[in-house]
Short mmCIF file of C-alpha atoms in Angstrom, two decimals:
data_model
loop_
_atom_site.label_atom_id
_atom_site.label_comp_id
_atom_site.label_asym_id
_atom_site.label_seq_id
_atom_site.Cartn_x
_atom_site.Cartn_y
_atom_site.Cartn_z
CA MET A 1402 126.00 75.69 122.44
CA ALA A 1403 125.98 72.29 124.12
CA ALA A 1404 125.10 72.13 127.80
CA LYS A 1405 128.03 71.72 130.15
CA SER A 1406 128.63 68.27 131.60
CA VAL A 1407 128.55 67.67 135.34
CA LYS A 1408 132.35 67.37 135.32
CA GLU A 1409 132.74 70.70 133.48
CA LYS A 1410 130.41 72.43 135.96
CA GLU A 1411 132.35 71.00 138.92
CA ALA A 1412 135.64 72.10 137.39
CA GLY A 1413 134.26 75.60 137.01
CA VAL A 1414 133.24 76.04 140.65
CA PHE A 1415 136.44 74.53 142.12
CA ALA A 1416 138.99 76.20 139.86
CA GLY A 1417 141.36 78.39 141.83
CA LEU A 1418 139.76 77.72 145.22
CA HIS A 1419 141.87 77.16 148.33
CA ILE A 1420 140.44 74.17 150.18
CA VAL A 1421 141.72 73.00 153.55
CA CYS A 1422 141.03 69.30 154.10
CA GLY A 1423 141.21 68.04 157.67
CA VAL A 1424 141.82 64.31 158.03
CA THR A 1425 141.18 62.68 161.41
CA GLY A 1426 141.95 59.27 162.91
CA GLY A 1427 139.28 57.01 161.46
CA ILE A 1428 139.62 53.95 159.24
CA ALA A 1429 137.89 55.94 156.47
CA ALA A 1430 140.94 58.22 156.27
CA TYR A 1431 142.04 56.30 153.18
CA LYS A 1432 139.00 57.69 151.31
CA ALA A 1433 140.22 61.22 151.97
CA VAL A 1434 143.13 60.51 149.62
CA GLU A 1435 140.70 60.19 146.71
CA VAL A 1436 138.75 63.27 147.87
CA VAL A 1437 141.94 65.34 147.76
CA SER A 1438 142.88 63.87 144.38
CA ARG A 1439 139.48 64.71 142.88
CA LEU A 1440 139.53 68.26 144.23
CA ARG A 1441 142.99 68.88 142.83
CA LYS A 1442 142.01 67.51 139.42
CA LEU A 1443 139.07 69.94 139.41
CA GLY A 1444 141.46 72.86 139.81
CA ALA A 1445 141.42 73.45 143.56
CA GLU A 1446 144.54 74.07 145.63
CA VAL A 1447 144.22 71.63 148.53
CA HIS A 1448 146.05 71.93 151.84
CA VAL A 1449 145.82 68.89 154.12
CA ILE A 1450 145.88 68.98 157.90
CA MET A 1451 146.28 65.56 159.53
CA THR A 1452 145.73 64.81 163.18
CA LYS A 1453 148.34 62.67 164.91
CA GLU A 1454 145.85 59.79 164.93
CA ALA A 1455 145.22 60.12 161.17
CA THR A 1456 148.88 59.37 160.48
CA GLN A 1457 148.29 55.88 161.92
CA PHE A 1458 146.06 55.11 158.92
CA VAL A 1459 147.58 57.08 156.01
CA THR A 1460 151.06 58.56 155.71
CA GLU A 1461 151.82 62.25 155.47
CA LEU A 1462 153.84 61.49 152.32
CA THR A 1463 150.73 60.17 150.54
CA PHE A 1464 148.79 63.40 151.03
CA ARG A 1465 151.83 65.51 150.17
CA GLU A 1466 152.22 63.76 146.84
CA ILE A 1467 148.51 63.78 146.04
CA SER A 1468 147.93 67.44 147.00
CA GLY A 1469 151.27 68.84 145.82
CA GLN A 1470 151.38 70.93 149.01
CA PRO A 1471 153.09 70.64 152.41
CA VAL A 1472 151.02 68.64 154.89
CA SER A 1473 150.39 70.01 158.38
CA THR A 1474 150.49 67.58 161.28
CA ASP A 1475 152.04 69.48 164.17
CA MET A 1476 151.35 72.88 165.68
CA TRP A 1477 155.04 73.35 166.36
CA ALA A 1478 156.61 71.98 163.21
CA LYS A 1479 158.58 74.43 161.08
CA VAL A 1480 156.79 74.77 157.77
CA PRO A 1481 158.44 77.59 155.77
CA HIS A 1482 155.44 77.80 153.42
CA PHE A 1483 153.42 79.71 156.06
CA HIS A 1484 154.05 82.20 158.87
CA VAL A 1485 151.76 81.32 161.79
CA GLU A 1486 150.45 78.22 160.05
CA HIS A 1487 147.04 77.58 161.61
CA ILE A 1488 146.09 81.26 161.20
CA ALA A 1489 147.52 81.33 157.68
CA LEU A 1490 145.53 78.26 156.64
CA ALA A 1491 142.39 79.52 158.36
CA THR A 1492 142.65 82.79 156.46
CA LEU A 1493 143.69 81.19 153.19
CA ALA A 1494 140.78 78.76 153.10
CA ASP A 1495 137.82 79.40 150.82
CA LEU A 1496 136.29 76.23 152.22
CA VAL A 1497 137.23 73.74 154.95
CA LEU A 1498 136.35 70.03 154.74
CA VAL A 1499 136.86 67.57 157.59
CA ALA A 1500 136.71 64.03 156.21
CA PRO A 1501 136.49 61.73 157.97
CA ALA A 1502 135.10 63.65 160.95
CA THR A 1503 135.30 61.49 164.06
CA ALA A 1504 133.05 61.90 167.09
CA ASN A 1505 136.09 63.38 168.84
CA VAL A 1506 136.67 66.20 166.35
CA LEU A 1507 132.92 66.99 166.26
CA ALA A 1508 132.97 67.33 170.04
CA LYS A 1509 136.07 69.53 169.96
CA ALA A 1510 134.64 71.82 167.28
CA ALA A 1511 131.26 72.12 169.02
CA ASN A 1512 132.90 73.10 172.29
CA GLY A 1513 135.57 75.41 170.88
CA ILE A 1514 138.49 73.22 171.95
CA ALA A 1515 141.71 74.08 170.09
CA ASP A 1516 144.43 71.64 171.18
CA ASP A 1517 145.93 70.60 167.85
CA MET A 1518 146.52 71.95 164.37
CA LEU A 1519 143.11 71.01 162.94
CA SER A 1520 140.91 72.10 165.85
CA THR A 1521 142.82 75.40 166.12
CA THR A 1522 142.34 76.06 162.41
CA LEU A 1523 138.61 75.30 162.70
CA LEU A 1524 138.31 77.83 165.51
CA ALA A 1525 140.20 80.50 163.57
CA THR A 1526 138.62 80.20 160.13
CA LYS A 1527 135.70 82.22 158.80
CA ALA A 1528 135.35 80.02 155.71
CA PRO A 1529 132.40 77.63 155.25
CA VAL A 1530 133.10 74.38 157.12
CA PHE A 1531 131.88 70.94 156.07
CA PHE A 1532 132.05 67.89 158.33
CA ALA A 1533 131.71 64.36 156.91
CA PRO A 1534 131.11 62.17 159.98
CA ALA A 1535 132.36 58.58 159.94
CA MET A 1536 132.13 56.32 162.99
CA ASN A 1537 130.41 53.35 164.60
CA THR A 1538 126.59 53.56 164.44
CA ALA A 1539 126.20 53.67 168.22
CA MET A 1540 128.67 56.55 168.46
CA TYR A 1541 126.91 58.42 165.66
CA GLU A 1542 123.48 57.97 167.24
CA HIS A 1543 124.65 58.84 170.75
CA PRO A 1544 122.84 61.95 172.08
CA ALA A 1545 126.17 63.68 172.70
CA THR A 1546 127.23 63.32 169.06
CA GLN A 1547 123.81 64.38 167.80
CA HIS A 1548 123.89 67.40 170.10
CA ASN A 1549 127.35 68.38 168.92
CA MET A 1550 126.24 68.23 165.30
CA ASP A 1551 123.17 70.34 166.12
CA VAL A 1552 125.43 72.94 167.75
CA LEU A 1553 127.68 73.03 164.69
CA ARG A 1554 124.71 73.35 162.33
CA ALA A 1555 123.31 76.20 164.39
CA ARG A 1556 126.63 78.02 163.93
CA GLY A 1557 126.41 77.59 160.18
CA ALA A 1558 128.55 74.48 159.66
CA HIS A 1559 127.44 71.87 157.13
CA ILE A 1560 127.09 68.21 158.07
CA LEU A 1561 127.28 65.68 155.23
CA GLU A 1562 124.98 62.79 156.07
CA PRO A 1563 126.89 59.51 156.57
CA ALA A 1564 125.98 56.46 154.51
CA SER A 1565 124.61 53.15 155.80
CA GLY A 1566 126.25 49.79 155.27
CA PRO A 1567 129.00 47.49 156.61
CA LEU A 1568 131.33 49.19 159.10
CA ALA A 1569 134.96 48.48 159.97
CA CYS A 1570 133.97 47.25 163.43
CA GLY A 1571 132.13 44.32 161.85
CA THR A 1572 128.61 45.64 162.32
CA SER A 1573 126.32 47.26 159.77
CA GLY A 1574 124.48 50.56 160.09
CA LYS A 1575 124.68 54.29 159.62
CA GLY A 1576 128.13 55.81 159.97
CA ARG A 1577 130.05 55.09 156.76
CA LEU A 1578 131.90 57.98 155.15
CA PRO A 1579 130.15 58.87 151.86
CA GLU A 1580 132.04 57.93 148.73
CA PRO A 1581 134.62 60.53 147.60
CA ALA A 1582 132.61 61.37 144.47
CA GLU A 1583 129.55 62.09 146.63
CA ILE A 1584 131.53 64.34 148.97
CA VAL A 1585 132.98 66.34 146.08
CA ALA A 1586 129.54 66.58 144.45
CA ALA A 1587 128.04 67.96 147.68
CA LEU A 1588 130.74 70.62 147.86
CA GLY A 1589 130.15 71.43 144.19
CA GLN A 1590 126.42 71.89 144.75
CA TYR A 1591 127.14 74.27 147.61
CA LEU A 1592 129.60 76.28 145.54
CA GLU A 1593 127.17 76.52 142.63
CA LYS A 1594 124.56 78.07 144.94
CA ARG A 1595 126.79 80.45 146.82
CA ALA A 1596 126.54 83.27 144.24
CA THR A 1597 122.91 82.86 143.25
CA LEU A 1598 121.93 86.09 145.02
CA ALA A 1599 124.97 88.11 143.97
CA GLY A 1600 124.00 91.69 143.19
CA LYS A 1601 120.74 91.44 145.17
CA LYS A 1602 119.98 93.42 148.32
CA ILE A 1603 118.10 91.38 150.92
CA LEU A 1604 116.62 93.12 153.97
CA VAL A 1605 115.98 90.78 156.91
CA THR A 1606 114.37 91.73 160.22
CA ALA A 1607 114.95 89.62 163.30
CA GLY A 1608 114.38 89.40 167.04
CA GLY A 1609 111.73 90.98 169.20
CA THR A 1610 111.22 94.63 170.02
CA GLU A 1611 111.23 96.14 173.50
CA GLU A 1612 108.73 98.88 174.40
CA PRO A 1613 109.96 100.79 177.49
CA LEU A 1614 107.58 101.31 180.38
CA ASP A 1615 110.13 102.96 182.64
CA PRO A 1616 113.97 102.87 182.89
CA VAL A 1617 113.78 99.32 184.31
CA ARG A 1618 110.86 97.57 182.62
CA TYR A 1619 109.62 97.00 179.09
CA LEU A 1620 106.98 95.10 177.16
CA GLY A 1621 108.49 92.42 174.93
CA ASN A 1622 108.21 88.83 173.74
CA HIS A 1623 110.21 85.59 173.74
CA SER A 1624 111.82 85.96 170.31
CA THR A 1625 115.58 85.33 170.28
CA GLY A 1626 116.19 86.22 166.62
CA ARG A 1627 117.46 82.74 165.69
CA MET A 1628 115.26 82.43 162.60
CA GLY A 1629 116.07 85.87 161.22
CA TYR A 1630 119.80 85.48 161.84
CA ALA A 1631 119.75 82.09 160.08
CA ILE A 1632 118.05 83.68 157.07
CA ALA A 1633 120.57 86.53 156.99
CA ARG A 1634 123.48 84.08 157.19
CA GLU A 1635 122.11 81.96 154.34
CA ALA A 1636 121.42 85.00 152.14
CA ALA A 1637 124.98 86.24 152.68
CA ARG A 1638 126.30 82.76 151.86
CA ARG A 1639 124.53 83.03 148.51
CA GLY A 1640 126.30 86.28 147.74
CA ALA A 1641 123.56 88.79 148.60
CA ASP A 1642 124.13 92.24 150.05
CA VAL A 1643 122.37 91.60 153.36
CA VAL A 1644 121.06 94.19 155.80
CA LEU A 1645 119.96 92.67 159.11
CA LEU A 1646 117.60 94.91 161.05
CA SER A 1647 117.54 93.39 164.53
CA GLY A 1648 115.90 93.98 167.85
CA PRO A 1649 117.91 93.08 170.97
CA ALA A 1650 119.50 89.64 170.43
CA MET A 1651 122.35 87.69 172.01
CA LEU A 1652 123.58 86.19 168.74
CA PRO A 1653 126.78 86.67 166.74
CA VAL A 1654 126.41 88.77 163.60
CA PRO A 1655 126.73 86.49 160.54
CA GLU A 1656 129.82 87.01 158.42
CA GLY A 1657 129.30 89.54 155.62
CA VAL A 1658 126.05 90.92 157.04
CA HIS A 1659 125.44 94.61 157.81
CA LEU A 1660 123.69 94.87 161.19
CA ILE A 1661 121.39 97.72 162.19
CA SER A 1662 120.37 97.43 165.84
CA VAL A 1663 117.08 98.85 167.12
CA GLN A 1664 115.06 98.51 170.29
CA THR A 1665 111.48 99.62 169.67
CA ALA A 1666 108.89 98.99 166.98
CA ARG A 1667 108.96 102.62 165.91
CA GLN A 1668 112.74 102.49 165.48
CA MET A 1669 112.37 99.33 163.40
CA TYR A 1670 109.66 101.02 161.32
CA GLU A 1671 111.88 103.99 160.46
CA ALA A 1672 114.86 101.81 159.58
CA ALA A 1673 112.75 99.39 157.55
CA MET A 1674 111.19 102.15 155.48
CA GLN A 1675 114.63 103.55 154.69
CA GLU A 1676 116.37 100.26 153.89
CA SER A 1677 113.48 98.70 151.96
CA ALA A 1678 113.42 101.30 149.19
CA ASP A 1679 116.16 99.62 147.13
CA ALA A 1680 115.82 96.06 148.49
CA ASP A 1681 115.14 93.26 146.03
CA ALA A 1682 113.58 91.13 148.76
CA ILE A 1683 112.38 91.87 152.30
CA ILE A 1684 111.99 89.07 154.83
CA MET A 1685 110.19 90.18 157.99
CA ALA A 1686 111.12 87.52 160.55
CA ALA A 1687 111.08 89.93 163.52
CA ALA A 1688 108.45 89.61 166.24
CA VAL A 1689 107.41 93.27 166.37
CA ALA A 1690 105.29 94.51 169.30
CA ASP A 1691 101.79 95.46 168.20
CA TYR A 1692 101.33 97.81 171.16
CA ARG A 1693 103.45 100.10 173.34
CA PRO A 1694 102.76 101.85 176.65
CA ALA A 1695 100.96 105.16 176.06
CA VAL A 1696 103.20 106.71 178.71
CA THR A 1697 106.89 105.96 179.33
CA TYR A 1698 107.72 106.95 182.89
CA PRO A 1699 111.04 108.78 183.46
CA HIS A 1700 111.64 106.98 186.77
CA LYS A 1701 111.02 103.46 188.02
CA ILE A 1702 107.39 102.86 188.91
CA LYS A 1703 107.26 102.00 192.60
CA LYS A 1704 105.14 99.18 193.89
CA GLY A 1705 101.97 100.44 195.52
CA GLU A 1706 98.82 99.06 197.06
CA GLY A 1707 96.34 97.46 194.71
CA SER A 1708 96.58 96.91 190.97
CA LEU A 1709 98.30 98.91 188.26
CA THR A 1710 96.50 99.74 185.02
CA LEU A 1711 98.50 100.33 181.85
CA THR A 1712 97.16 102.03 178.77
CA LEU A 1713 98.56 100.74 175.49
CA GLU A 1714 98.51 102.29 172.05
CA ARG A 1715 99.10 100.78 168.60
CA ASN A 1716 102.51 100.62 167.02
CA PRO A 1717 102.83 101.21 163.28
CA ASP A 1718 102.24 98.07 161.21
CA ILE A 1719 105.59 97.68 159.43
CA LEU A 1720 104.60 94.76 157.22
CA LEU A 1721 101.36 96.41 156.12
CA GLU A 1722 103.19 99.58 155.13
CA LEU A 1723 105.87 97.61 153.27
CA GLY A 1724 103.08 95.86 151.36
CA ARG A 1725 101.62 99.22 150.38
CA ARG A 1726 104.98 100.53 149.22
CA LYS A 1727 106.10 97.33 147.47
CA ARG A 1728 107.50 98.17 144.08
CA THR A 1729 107.38 96.07 140.92
CA GLY A 1730 109.73 93.10 141.11
CA GLN A 1731 110.23 93.32 144.87
CA ILE A 1732 109.57 90.20 146.98
CA LEU A 1733 107.96 90.61 150.40
CA VAL A 1734 107.94 87.75 152.92
CA GLY A 1735 106.14 87.72 156.26
CA PHE A 1736 105.92 85.37 159.22
CA ALA A 1737 102.78 84.29 161.07
CA ALA A 1738 103.68 83.16 164.58
CA GLU A 1739 100.40 81.74 165.85
CA THR A 1740 99.06 79.48 168.58
CA GLN A 1741 95.78 78.54 166.84
CA ASN A 1742 93.99 78.72 163.47
CA LEU A 1743 97.35 78.61 161.69
CA HIS A 1744 96.04 78.23 158.13
CA ALA A 1745 93.28 80.84 158.37
CA TYR A 1746 95.35 83.52 160.08
CA ALA A 1747 98.35 83.05 157.76
CA LYS A 1748 96.26 83.21 154.58
CA ALA A 1749 94.42 86.30 155.78
CA LYS A 1750 97.73 88.03 156.60
CA LEU A 1751 99.18 87.04 153.21
CA GLU A 1752 96.30 88.74 151.42
CA LYS A 1753 95.84 91.78 153.65
CA LYS A 1754 99.49 92.77 153.66
CA ASN A 1755 100.21 92.13 149.98
CA LEU A 1756 102.84 89.46 150.63
CA ASP A 1757 104.45 87.10 148.14
CA LEU A 1758 105.20 84.45 150.76
CA ILE A 1759 104.33 83.84 154.39
CA VAL A 1760 105.89 81.35 156.80
CA ALA A 1761 103.36 80.12 159.35
CA ASN A 1762 104.44 78.29 162.49
CA ASP A 1763 102.92 77.26 165.80
CA VAL A 1764 104.94 79.05 168.47
CA SER A 1765 103.18 77.23 171.29
CA ARG A 1766 105.32 74.17 170.51
CA GLU A 1767 108.54 73.83 172.51
CA ASP A 1768 110.45 72.39 169.54
CA ALA A 1769 109.26 74.93 166.97
CA GLY A 1770 108.60 78.21 168.77
CA PHE A 1771 110.68 81.06 170.07
CA ALA A 1772 114.19 80.19 171.35
CA ALA A 1773 114.14 76.70 169.81
CA GLU A 1774 116.89 75.75 167.35
CA THR A 1775 114.37 73.85 165.24
CA ASN A 1776 111.18 74.88 163.47
CA GLU A 1777 108.24 73.34 161.66
CA ALA A 1778 106.23 75.50 159.32
CA ILE A 1779 103.88 75.86 156.38
CA LEU A 1780 104.99 78.07 153.50
CA PHE A 1781 102.07 79.80 151.77
CA ALA A 1782 102.56 81.58 148.44
CA ARG A 1783 100.45 84.29 146.85
CA ASP A 1784 99.80 82.05 143.84
CA GLY A 1785 98.04 79.53 146.09
CA GLN A 1786 100.90 77.07 146.52
CA GLU A 1787 101.39 75.56 149.97
CA ARG A 1788 104.36 73.60 151.26
CA GLU A 1789 104.48 71.81 154.60
CA ILE A 1790 107.99 71.93 156.04
CA PRO A 1791 108.71 69.20 158.62
CA LEU A 1792 110.62 69.79 161.84
CA MET A 1793 114.20 70.77 161.00
CA GLN A 1794 117.00 73.08 162.02
CA LYS A 1795 116.21 76.75 161.47
CA THR A 1796 119.30 76.96 159.28
CA ALA A 1797 117.77 74.34 156.96
CA LEU A 1798 114.42 76.16 156.91
CA ALA A 1799 116.25 79.36 155.99
CA ALA A 1800 117.70 77.61 152.93
CA ILE A 1801 114.26 76.37 151.83
CA LEU A 1802 112.76 79.84 152.24
CA LEU A 1803 115.54 81.49 150.22
CA ASP A 1804 115.12 78.89 147.47
CA SER A 1805 111.51 80.12 147.15
CA VAL A 1806 112.61 83.77 147.24
CA GLU A 1807 115.20 83.13 144.51
CA LYS A 1808 112.60 81.41 142.33
CA ARG A 1809 110.20 84.34 142.60
CA LEU A 1810 112.91 86.92 142.01
CA ALA A 1811 113.78 85.10 138.80
CA GLU A 1812 110.12 84.96 137.73
CA LYS A 1813 109.60 88.68 138.36
CA ALA A 1814 112.81 89.53 136.55
#
């Protein structure tokens, strides 16, 4: 049988999908007409939301004819096709694309502002959201715009990199809307990958543990859980059955992820042993306490004269035990959060704990340690392969890690 062409593959992933396309007030709005046309030809049902400013560049009639659907421009307009329209579209959407995405709409979305049809829909939808920024280079490079895009990425939104070249303002630089074919191709690549882990159970641990000393105090660490939650979100996006075993964290639970909350290392050990038995892959991103107080006091320890000596005892080594129990075909991934001797410590841990992969990072760095939204790491594999991963958003690192997990699952299968 002949291999499918790129066009046939694209048609397959878009067929029957409900795509909401938000068009904002930029000169590149005319390109959105071709984006909508291409998506419809590939079998998608496209619903267009135009901001008031977008109608200054392209007419509502144009998008209505191209999409074959009513076009939304006003929160208060009577559109009989839907009930409460912004909620209906937000729920209907399998994917949301904002193209062009102006600096204004990026700022609104990042800050949760919902003052028109498009921004309200963005706030209400649980579908994957793609932004295709298009603006003057100075606006794109402004720290506020870059910050807003970082916020959106951290929440799981996808930012399509703008192109460089001549701009409508007469200058030349980065900020051009990618060509319609490139935008559709990027969406197609995402859709092709979203079911690559379907039927697989992925167990992810995240956050730090807290070891009580008394009713007021505990021993803990600076982990926020950002890395583990990003991994869980990406695994769910790829269709996996994801169990997220988390220590205390102030983060929203990713859509489609089953959360099990724990506090101590021993609680995490018990839950991990239970959930790992039928897991296809286990990714231990949690910062688990190695020690706990030998005595937990029933009442608050009062301040006294002199020093206070605490006796600590070892917690169970969860990763070591998972390595011992690892069954044929199961992938086990660990993390090495170090402040020195990164290569040596990570390789030793990889071998000792029978891991398939280990992610090593220097947590003494402000831009790559605990609580940061970015990370820089080295990915070591059991077969000797090493990959240096430059500084990037933790969401992007999660995708790279899961690419490696997928590859090894396929090899073991």
